[in-house]
PDB file of C-alpha atoms in Angstrom:
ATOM      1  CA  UNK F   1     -18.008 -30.456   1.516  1.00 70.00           C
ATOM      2  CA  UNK F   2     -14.627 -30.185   0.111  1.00 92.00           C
ATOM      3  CA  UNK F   3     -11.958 -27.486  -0.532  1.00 96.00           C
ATOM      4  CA  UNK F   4     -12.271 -24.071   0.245  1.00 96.00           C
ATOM      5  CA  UNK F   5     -10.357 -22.288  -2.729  1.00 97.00           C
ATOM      6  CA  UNK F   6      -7.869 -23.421  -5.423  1.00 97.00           C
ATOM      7  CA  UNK F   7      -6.890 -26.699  -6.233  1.00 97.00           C
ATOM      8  CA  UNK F   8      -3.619 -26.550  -7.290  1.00 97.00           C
ATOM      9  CA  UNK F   9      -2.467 -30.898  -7.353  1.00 97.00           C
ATOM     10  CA  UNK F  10      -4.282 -33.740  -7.960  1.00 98.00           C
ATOM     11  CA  UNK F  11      -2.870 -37.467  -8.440  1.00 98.00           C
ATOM     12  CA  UNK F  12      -3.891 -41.100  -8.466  1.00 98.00           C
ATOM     13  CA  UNK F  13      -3.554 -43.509  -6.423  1.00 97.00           C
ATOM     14  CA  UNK F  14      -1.315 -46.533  -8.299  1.00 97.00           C
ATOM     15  CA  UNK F  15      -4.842 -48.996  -8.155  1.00 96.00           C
ATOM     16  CA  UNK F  16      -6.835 -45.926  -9.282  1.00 96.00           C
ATOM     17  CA  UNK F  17      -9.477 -46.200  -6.486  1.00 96.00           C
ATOM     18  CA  UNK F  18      -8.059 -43.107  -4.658  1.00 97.00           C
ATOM     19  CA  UNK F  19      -7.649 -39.427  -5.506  1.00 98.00           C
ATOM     20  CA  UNK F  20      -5.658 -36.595  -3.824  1.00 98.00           C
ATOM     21  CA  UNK F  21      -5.652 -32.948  -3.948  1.00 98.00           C
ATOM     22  CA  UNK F  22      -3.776 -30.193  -2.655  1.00 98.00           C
ATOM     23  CA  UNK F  23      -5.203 -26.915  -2.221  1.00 98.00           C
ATOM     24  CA  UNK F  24      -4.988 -23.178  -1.437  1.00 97.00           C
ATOM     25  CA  UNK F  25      -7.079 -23.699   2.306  1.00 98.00           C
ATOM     26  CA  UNK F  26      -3.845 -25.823   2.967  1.00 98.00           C
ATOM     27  CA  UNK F  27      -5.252 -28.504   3.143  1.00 98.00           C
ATOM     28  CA  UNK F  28      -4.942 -32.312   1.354  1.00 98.00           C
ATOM     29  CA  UNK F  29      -8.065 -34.393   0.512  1.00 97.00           C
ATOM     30  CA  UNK F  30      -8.426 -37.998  -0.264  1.00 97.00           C
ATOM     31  CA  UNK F  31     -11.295 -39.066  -2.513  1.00 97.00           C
ATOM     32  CA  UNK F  32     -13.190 -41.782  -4.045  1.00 96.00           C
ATOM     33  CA  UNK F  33     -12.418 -42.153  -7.415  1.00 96.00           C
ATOM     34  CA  UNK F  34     -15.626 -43.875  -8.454  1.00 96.00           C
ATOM     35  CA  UNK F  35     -18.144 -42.044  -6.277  1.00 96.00           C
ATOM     36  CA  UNK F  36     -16.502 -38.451  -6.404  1.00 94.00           C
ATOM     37  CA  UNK F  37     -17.233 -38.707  -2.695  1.00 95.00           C
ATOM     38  CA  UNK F  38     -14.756 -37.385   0.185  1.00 95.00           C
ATOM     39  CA  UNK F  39     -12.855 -39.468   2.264  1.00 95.00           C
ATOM     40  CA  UNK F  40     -12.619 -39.145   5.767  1.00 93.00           C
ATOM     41  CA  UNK F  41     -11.606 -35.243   7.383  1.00 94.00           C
ATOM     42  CA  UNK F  42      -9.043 -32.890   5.613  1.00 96.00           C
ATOM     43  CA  UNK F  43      -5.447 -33.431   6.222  1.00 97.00           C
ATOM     44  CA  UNK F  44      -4.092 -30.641   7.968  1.00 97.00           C
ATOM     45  CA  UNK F  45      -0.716 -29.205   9.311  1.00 96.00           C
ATOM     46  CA  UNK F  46       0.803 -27.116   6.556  1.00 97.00           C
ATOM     47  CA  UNK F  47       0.363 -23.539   6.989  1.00 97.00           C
ATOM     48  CA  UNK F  48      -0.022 -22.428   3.105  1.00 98.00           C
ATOM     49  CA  UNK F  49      -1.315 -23.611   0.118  1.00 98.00           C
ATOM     50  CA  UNK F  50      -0.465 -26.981  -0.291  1.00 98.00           C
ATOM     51  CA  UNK F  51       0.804 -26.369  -4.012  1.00 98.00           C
ATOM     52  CA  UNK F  52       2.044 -30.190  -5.476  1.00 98.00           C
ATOM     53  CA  UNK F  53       0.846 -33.856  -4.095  1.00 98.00           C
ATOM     54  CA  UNK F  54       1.880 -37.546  -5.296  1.00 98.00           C
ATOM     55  CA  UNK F  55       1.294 -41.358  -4.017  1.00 98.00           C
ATOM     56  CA  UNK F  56       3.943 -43.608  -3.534  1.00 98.00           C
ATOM     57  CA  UNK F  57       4.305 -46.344  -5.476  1.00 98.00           C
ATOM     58  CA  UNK F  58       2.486 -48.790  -3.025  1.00 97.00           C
ATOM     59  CA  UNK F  59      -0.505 -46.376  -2.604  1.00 97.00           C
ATOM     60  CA  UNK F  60       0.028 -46.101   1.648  1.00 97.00           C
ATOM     61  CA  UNK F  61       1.619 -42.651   1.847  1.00 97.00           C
ATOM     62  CA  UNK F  62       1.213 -39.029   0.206  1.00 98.00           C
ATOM     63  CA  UNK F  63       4.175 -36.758   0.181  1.00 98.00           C
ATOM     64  CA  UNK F  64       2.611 -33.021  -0.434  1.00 98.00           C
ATOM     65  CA  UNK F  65       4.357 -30.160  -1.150  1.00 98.00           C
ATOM     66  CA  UNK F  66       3.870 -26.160   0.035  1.00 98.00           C
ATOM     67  CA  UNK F  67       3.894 -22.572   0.238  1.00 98.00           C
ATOM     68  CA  UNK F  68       5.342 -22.858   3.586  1.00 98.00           C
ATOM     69  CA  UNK F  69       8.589 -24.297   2.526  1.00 98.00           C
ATOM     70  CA  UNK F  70       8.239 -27.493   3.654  1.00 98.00           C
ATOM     71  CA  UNK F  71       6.944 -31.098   2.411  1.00 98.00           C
ATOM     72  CA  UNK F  72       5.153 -33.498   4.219  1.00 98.00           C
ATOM     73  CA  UNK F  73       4.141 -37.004   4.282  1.00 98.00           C
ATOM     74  CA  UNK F  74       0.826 -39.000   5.105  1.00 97.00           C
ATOM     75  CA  UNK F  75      -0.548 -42.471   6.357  1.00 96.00           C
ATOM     76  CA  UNK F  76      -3.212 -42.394   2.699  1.00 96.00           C
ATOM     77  CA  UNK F  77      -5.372 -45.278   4.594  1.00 93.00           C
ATOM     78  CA  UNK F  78      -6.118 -43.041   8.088  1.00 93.00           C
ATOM     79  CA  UNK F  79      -5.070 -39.537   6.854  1.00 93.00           C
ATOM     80  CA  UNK F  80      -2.799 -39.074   9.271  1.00 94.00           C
ATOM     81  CA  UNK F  81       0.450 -37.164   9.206  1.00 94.00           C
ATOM     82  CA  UNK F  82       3.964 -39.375   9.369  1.00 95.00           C
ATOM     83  CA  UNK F  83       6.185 -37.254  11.424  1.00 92.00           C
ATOM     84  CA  UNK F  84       7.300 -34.098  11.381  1.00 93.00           C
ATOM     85  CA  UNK F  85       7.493 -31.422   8.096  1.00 96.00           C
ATOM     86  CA  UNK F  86      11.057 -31.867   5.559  1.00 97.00           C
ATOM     87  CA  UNK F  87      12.505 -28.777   5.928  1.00 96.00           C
ATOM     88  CA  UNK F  88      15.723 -27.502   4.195  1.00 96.00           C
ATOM     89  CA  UNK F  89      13.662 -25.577   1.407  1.00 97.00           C
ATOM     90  CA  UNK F  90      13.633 -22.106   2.381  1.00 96.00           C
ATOM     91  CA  UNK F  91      10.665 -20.932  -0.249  1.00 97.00           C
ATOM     92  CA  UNK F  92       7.575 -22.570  -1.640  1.00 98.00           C
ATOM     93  CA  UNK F  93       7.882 -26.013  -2.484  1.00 98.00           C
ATOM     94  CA  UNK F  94       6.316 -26.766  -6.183  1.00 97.00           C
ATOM     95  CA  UNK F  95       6.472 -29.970  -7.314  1.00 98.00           C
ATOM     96  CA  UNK F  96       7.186 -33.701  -5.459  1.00 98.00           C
ATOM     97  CA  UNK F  97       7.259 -36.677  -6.713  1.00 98.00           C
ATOM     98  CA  UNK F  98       8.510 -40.486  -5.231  1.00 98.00           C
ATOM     99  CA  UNK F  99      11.349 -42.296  -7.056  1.00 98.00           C
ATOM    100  CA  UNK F 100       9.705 -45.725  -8.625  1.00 97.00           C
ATOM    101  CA  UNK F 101      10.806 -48.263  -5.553  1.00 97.00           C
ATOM    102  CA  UNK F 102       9.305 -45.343  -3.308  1.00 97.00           C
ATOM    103  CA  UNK F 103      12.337 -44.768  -1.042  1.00 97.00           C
ATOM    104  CA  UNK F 104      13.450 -41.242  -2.222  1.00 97.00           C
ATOM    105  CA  UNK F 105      11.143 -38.408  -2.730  1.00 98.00           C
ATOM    106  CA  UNK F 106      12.293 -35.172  -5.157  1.00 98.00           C
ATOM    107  CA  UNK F 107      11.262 -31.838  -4.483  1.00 98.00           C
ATOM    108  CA  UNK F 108      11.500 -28.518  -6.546  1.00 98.00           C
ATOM    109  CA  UNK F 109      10.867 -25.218  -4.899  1.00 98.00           C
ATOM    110  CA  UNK F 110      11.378 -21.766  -6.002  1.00 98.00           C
ATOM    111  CA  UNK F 111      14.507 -21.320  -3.706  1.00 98.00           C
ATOM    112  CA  UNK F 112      15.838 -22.690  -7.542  1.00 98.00           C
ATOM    113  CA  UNK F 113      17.302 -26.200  -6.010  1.00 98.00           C
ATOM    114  CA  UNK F 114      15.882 -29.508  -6.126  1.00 98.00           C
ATOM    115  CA  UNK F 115      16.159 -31.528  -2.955  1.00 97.00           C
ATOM    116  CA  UNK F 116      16.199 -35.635  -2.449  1.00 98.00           C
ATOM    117  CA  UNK F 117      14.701 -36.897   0.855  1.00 97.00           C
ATOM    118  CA  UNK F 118      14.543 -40.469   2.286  1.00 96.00           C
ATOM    119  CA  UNK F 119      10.892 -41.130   1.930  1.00 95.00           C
ATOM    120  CA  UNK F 120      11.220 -43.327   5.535  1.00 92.00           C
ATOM    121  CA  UNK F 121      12.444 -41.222   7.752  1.00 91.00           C
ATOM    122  CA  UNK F 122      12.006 -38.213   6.209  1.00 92.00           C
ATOM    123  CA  UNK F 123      15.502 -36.701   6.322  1.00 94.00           C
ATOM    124  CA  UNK F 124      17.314 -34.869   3.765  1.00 95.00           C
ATOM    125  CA  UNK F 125      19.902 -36.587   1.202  1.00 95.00           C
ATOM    126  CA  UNK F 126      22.823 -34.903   0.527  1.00 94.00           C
ATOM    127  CA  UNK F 127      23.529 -31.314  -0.579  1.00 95.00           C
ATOM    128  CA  UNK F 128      20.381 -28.993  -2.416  1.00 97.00           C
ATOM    129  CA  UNK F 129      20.996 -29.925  -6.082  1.00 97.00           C
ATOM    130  CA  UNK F 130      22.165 -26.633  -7.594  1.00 97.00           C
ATOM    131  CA  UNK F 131      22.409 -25.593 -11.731  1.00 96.00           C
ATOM    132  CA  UNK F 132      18.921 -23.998 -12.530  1.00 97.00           C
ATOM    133  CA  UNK F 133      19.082 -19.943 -11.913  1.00 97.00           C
ATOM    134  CA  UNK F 134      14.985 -19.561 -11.093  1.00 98.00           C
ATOM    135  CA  UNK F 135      12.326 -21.349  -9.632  1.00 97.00           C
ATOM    136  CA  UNK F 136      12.011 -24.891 -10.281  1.00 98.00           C
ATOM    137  CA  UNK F 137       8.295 -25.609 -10.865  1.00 97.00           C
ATOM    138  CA  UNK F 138       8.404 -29.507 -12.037  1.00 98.00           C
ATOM    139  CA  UNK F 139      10.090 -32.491 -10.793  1.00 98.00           C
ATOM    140  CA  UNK F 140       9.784 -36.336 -11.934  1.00 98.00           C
ATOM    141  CA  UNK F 141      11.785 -39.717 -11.464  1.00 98.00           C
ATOM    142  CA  UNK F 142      12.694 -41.850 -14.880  1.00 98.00           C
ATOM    143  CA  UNK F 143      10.907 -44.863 -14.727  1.00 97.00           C
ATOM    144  CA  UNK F 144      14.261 -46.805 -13.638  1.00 97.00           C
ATOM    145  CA  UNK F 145      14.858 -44.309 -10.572  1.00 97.00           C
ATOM    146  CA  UNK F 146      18.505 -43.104 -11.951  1.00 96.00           C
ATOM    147  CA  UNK F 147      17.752 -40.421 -13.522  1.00 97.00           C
ATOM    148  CA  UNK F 148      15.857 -36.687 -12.199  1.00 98.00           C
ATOM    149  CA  UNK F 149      14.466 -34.308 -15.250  1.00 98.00           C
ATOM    150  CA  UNK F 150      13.568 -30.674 -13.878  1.00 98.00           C
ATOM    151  CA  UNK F 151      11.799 -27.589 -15.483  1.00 98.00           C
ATOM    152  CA  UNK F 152      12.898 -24.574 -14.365  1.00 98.00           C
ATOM    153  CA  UNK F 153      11.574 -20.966 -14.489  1.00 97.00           C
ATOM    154  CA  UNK F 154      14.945 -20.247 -16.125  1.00 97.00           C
ATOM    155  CA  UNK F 155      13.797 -21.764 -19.448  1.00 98.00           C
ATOM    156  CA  UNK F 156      15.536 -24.720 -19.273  1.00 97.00           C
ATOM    157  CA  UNK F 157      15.280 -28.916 -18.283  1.00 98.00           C
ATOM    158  CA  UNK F 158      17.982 -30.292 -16.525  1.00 97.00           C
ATOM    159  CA  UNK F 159      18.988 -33.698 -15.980  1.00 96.00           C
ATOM    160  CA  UNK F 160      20.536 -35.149 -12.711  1.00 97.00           C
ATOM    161  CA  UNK F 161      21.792 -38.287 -11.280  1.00 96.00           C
ATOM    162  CA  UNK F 162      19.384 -39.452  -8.518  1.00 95.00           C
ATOM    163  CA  UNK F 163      21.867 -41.678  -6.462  1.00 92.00           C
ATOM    164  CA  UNK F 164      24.680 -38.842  -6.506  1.00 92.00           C
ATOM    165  CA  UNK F 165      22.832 -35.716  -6.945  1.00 92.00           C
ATOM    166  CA  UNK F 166      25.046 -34.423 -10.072  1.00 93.00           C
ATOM    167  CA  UNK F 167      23.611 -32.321 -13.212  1.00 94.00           C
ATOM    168  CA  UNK F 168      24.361 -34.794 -15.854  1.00 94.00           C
ATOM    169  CA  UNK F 169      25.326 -32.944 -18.552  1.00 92.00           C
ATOM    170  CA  UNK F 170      24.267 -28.885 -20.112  1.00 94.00           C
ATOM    171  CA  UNK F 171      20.773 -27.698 -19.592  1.00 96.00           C
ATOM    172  CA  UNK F 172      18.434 -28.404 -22.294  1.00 96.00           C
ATOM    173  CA  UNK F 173      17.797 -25.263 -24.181  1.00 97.00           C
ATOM    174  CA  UNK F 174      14.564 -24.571 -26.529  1.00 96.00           C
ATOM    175  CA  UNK F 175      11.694 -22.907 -24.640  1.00 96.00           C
ATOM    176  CA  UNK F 176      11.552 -19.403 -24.935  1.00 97.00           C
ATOM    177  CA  UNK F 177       9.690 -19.006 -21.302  1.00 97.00           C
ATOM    178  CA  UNK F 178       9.021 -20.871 -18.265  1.00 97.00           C
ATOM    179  CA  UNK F 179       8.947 -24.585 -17.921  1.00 97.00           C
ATOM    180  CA  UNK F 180       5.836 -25.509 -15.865  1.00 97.00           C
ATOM    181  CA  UNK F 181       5.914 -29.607 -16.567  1.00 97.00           C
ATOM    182  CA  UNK F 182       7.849 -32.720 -17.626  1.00 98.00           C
ATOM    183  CA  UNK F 183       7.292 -35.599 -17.778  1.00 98.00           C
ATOM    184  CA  UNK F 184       9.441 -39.084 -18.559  1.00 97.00           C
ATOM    185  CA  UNK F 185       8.078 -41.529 -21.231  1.00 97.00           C
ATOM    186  CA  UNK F 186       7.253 -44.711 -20.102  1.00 95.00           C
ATOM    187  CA  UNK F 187      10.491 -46.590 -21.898  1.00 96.00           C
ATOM    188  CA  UNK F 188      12.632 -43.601 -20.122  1.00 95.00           C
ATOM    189  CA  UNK F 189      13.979 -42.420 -23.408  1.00 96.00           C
ATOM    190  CA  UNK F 190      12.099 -39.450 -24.332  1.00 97.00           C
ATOM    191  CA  UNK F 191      10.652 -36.666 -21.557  1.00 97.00           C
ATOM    192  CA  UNK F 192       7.847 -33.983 -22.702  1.00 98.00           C
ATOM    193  CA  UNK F 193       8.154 -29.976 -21.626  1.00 98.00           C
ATOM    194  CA  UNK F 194       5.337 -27.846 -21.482  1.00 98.00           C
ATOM    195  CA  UNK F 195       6.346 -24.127 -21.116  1.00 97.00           C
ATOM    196  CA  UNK F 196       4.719 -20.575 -20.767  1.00 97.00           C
ATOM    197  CA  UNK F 197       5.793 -20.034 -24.704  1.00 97.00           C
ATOM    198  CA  UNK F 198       2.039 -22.198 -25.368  1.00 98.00           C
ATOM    199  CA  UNK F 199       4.440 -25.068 -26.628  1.00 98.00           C
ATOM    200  CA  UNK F 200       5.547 -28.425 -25.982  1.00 98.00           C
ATOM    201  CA  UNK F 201       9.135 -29.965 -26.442  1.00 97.00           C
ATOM    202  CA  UNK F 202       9.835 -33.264 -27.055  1.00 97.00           C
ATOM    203  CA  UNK F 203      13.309 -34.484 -25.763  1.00 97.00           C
TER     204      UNK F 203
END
């Protein structure tokens, strides 16, 4: 058996062995990436469609993301939850992802902030990090941790400072529709946009 409707988030585990998804029945599932086969029970406790999902760096936590507003973070050896939900979001949560030395998490949601959590205990970090003027739908760490890039529903990137929280700089115009994914290179220099216009931007 496995999920019950759309699968909306799927991600590797950093030795590749491990899979998880996030899907419409609300539910996470952990897999094995070279048999295809389930592991262990579903991972309940969110409410709504669990919409984005991501390992930490060591592999021995999830942090999911959903409908419900809220993220949440797992034990990815027993399945079990680590606490209680991050709340502070007040609409659906749409993209997570762990900074590189996995001690922050970043969160977009289409209350049009960004939020930074301490991936530990859980609790918010500051102030909701404010510029974009519509949902933002992607969220990822440069490769050296400083730096946040967003994609917005607003048609724009932004950039941010991920130890203060600050927009570094003017939005980074060019699509002529929603922003849906970026993504940093692996050197840091160069992030990748893909938008509803059909295109990709380089930056």
């Amino acid at each position: 058996m496995g999920h019950t409707d759309v699968v909306h988030s799927v991600a590797f585990a950093p030795e590749g062995r491990r899979i998880v998804s996030g899907s419409g029945d609300n539910t996470l599932r952990l897999w094995n990436a070279d048999t295809g086969a389930a592991v262990g029970e579903p991972l309940t406790g969110h409410i709504r469609a669990v919409l984005s999902v991501a390992f930490s760096p060591d592999g021995r936590r999830v942090v999911s993301g959903s409908s419900d507003g809220t993220l949440r973070l797992w034990n990815a050896d027993t399945g079990a939850v680590i606490g209680g939900p991050l709340t502070g979001h007040n609409n659906r949560v749409c993209s997570v992802a762990f900074s590189p030395d996995g001690r922050r998490i970043v969160s977009g949601s289409w209350d049009n902030t960004l939020r930074l959590w301490n991936a530990e205990t859980g609790v918010a970090i500051g102030e909701p990090l404010t510029g974009h003027t519509d949902s933002v739908f992607s969220v990822a760490f440069s490769p050296d941790g400083r730096r946040i890039v967003s994609g917005s529903w607003d048609h724009t990137l932004r950039f941010w400072n991920a130890d203060t929280g600050a927009a570094m700089g003017e939005p980074l115009m060019g699509h002529d529709n929603e922003v849906n994914s970026v993504a940093f290179s692996l050197d840091g220099r160069r992030i990748v946009s893909g938008s509803d216009d059909s295109t990709l931007r380089l930056w």
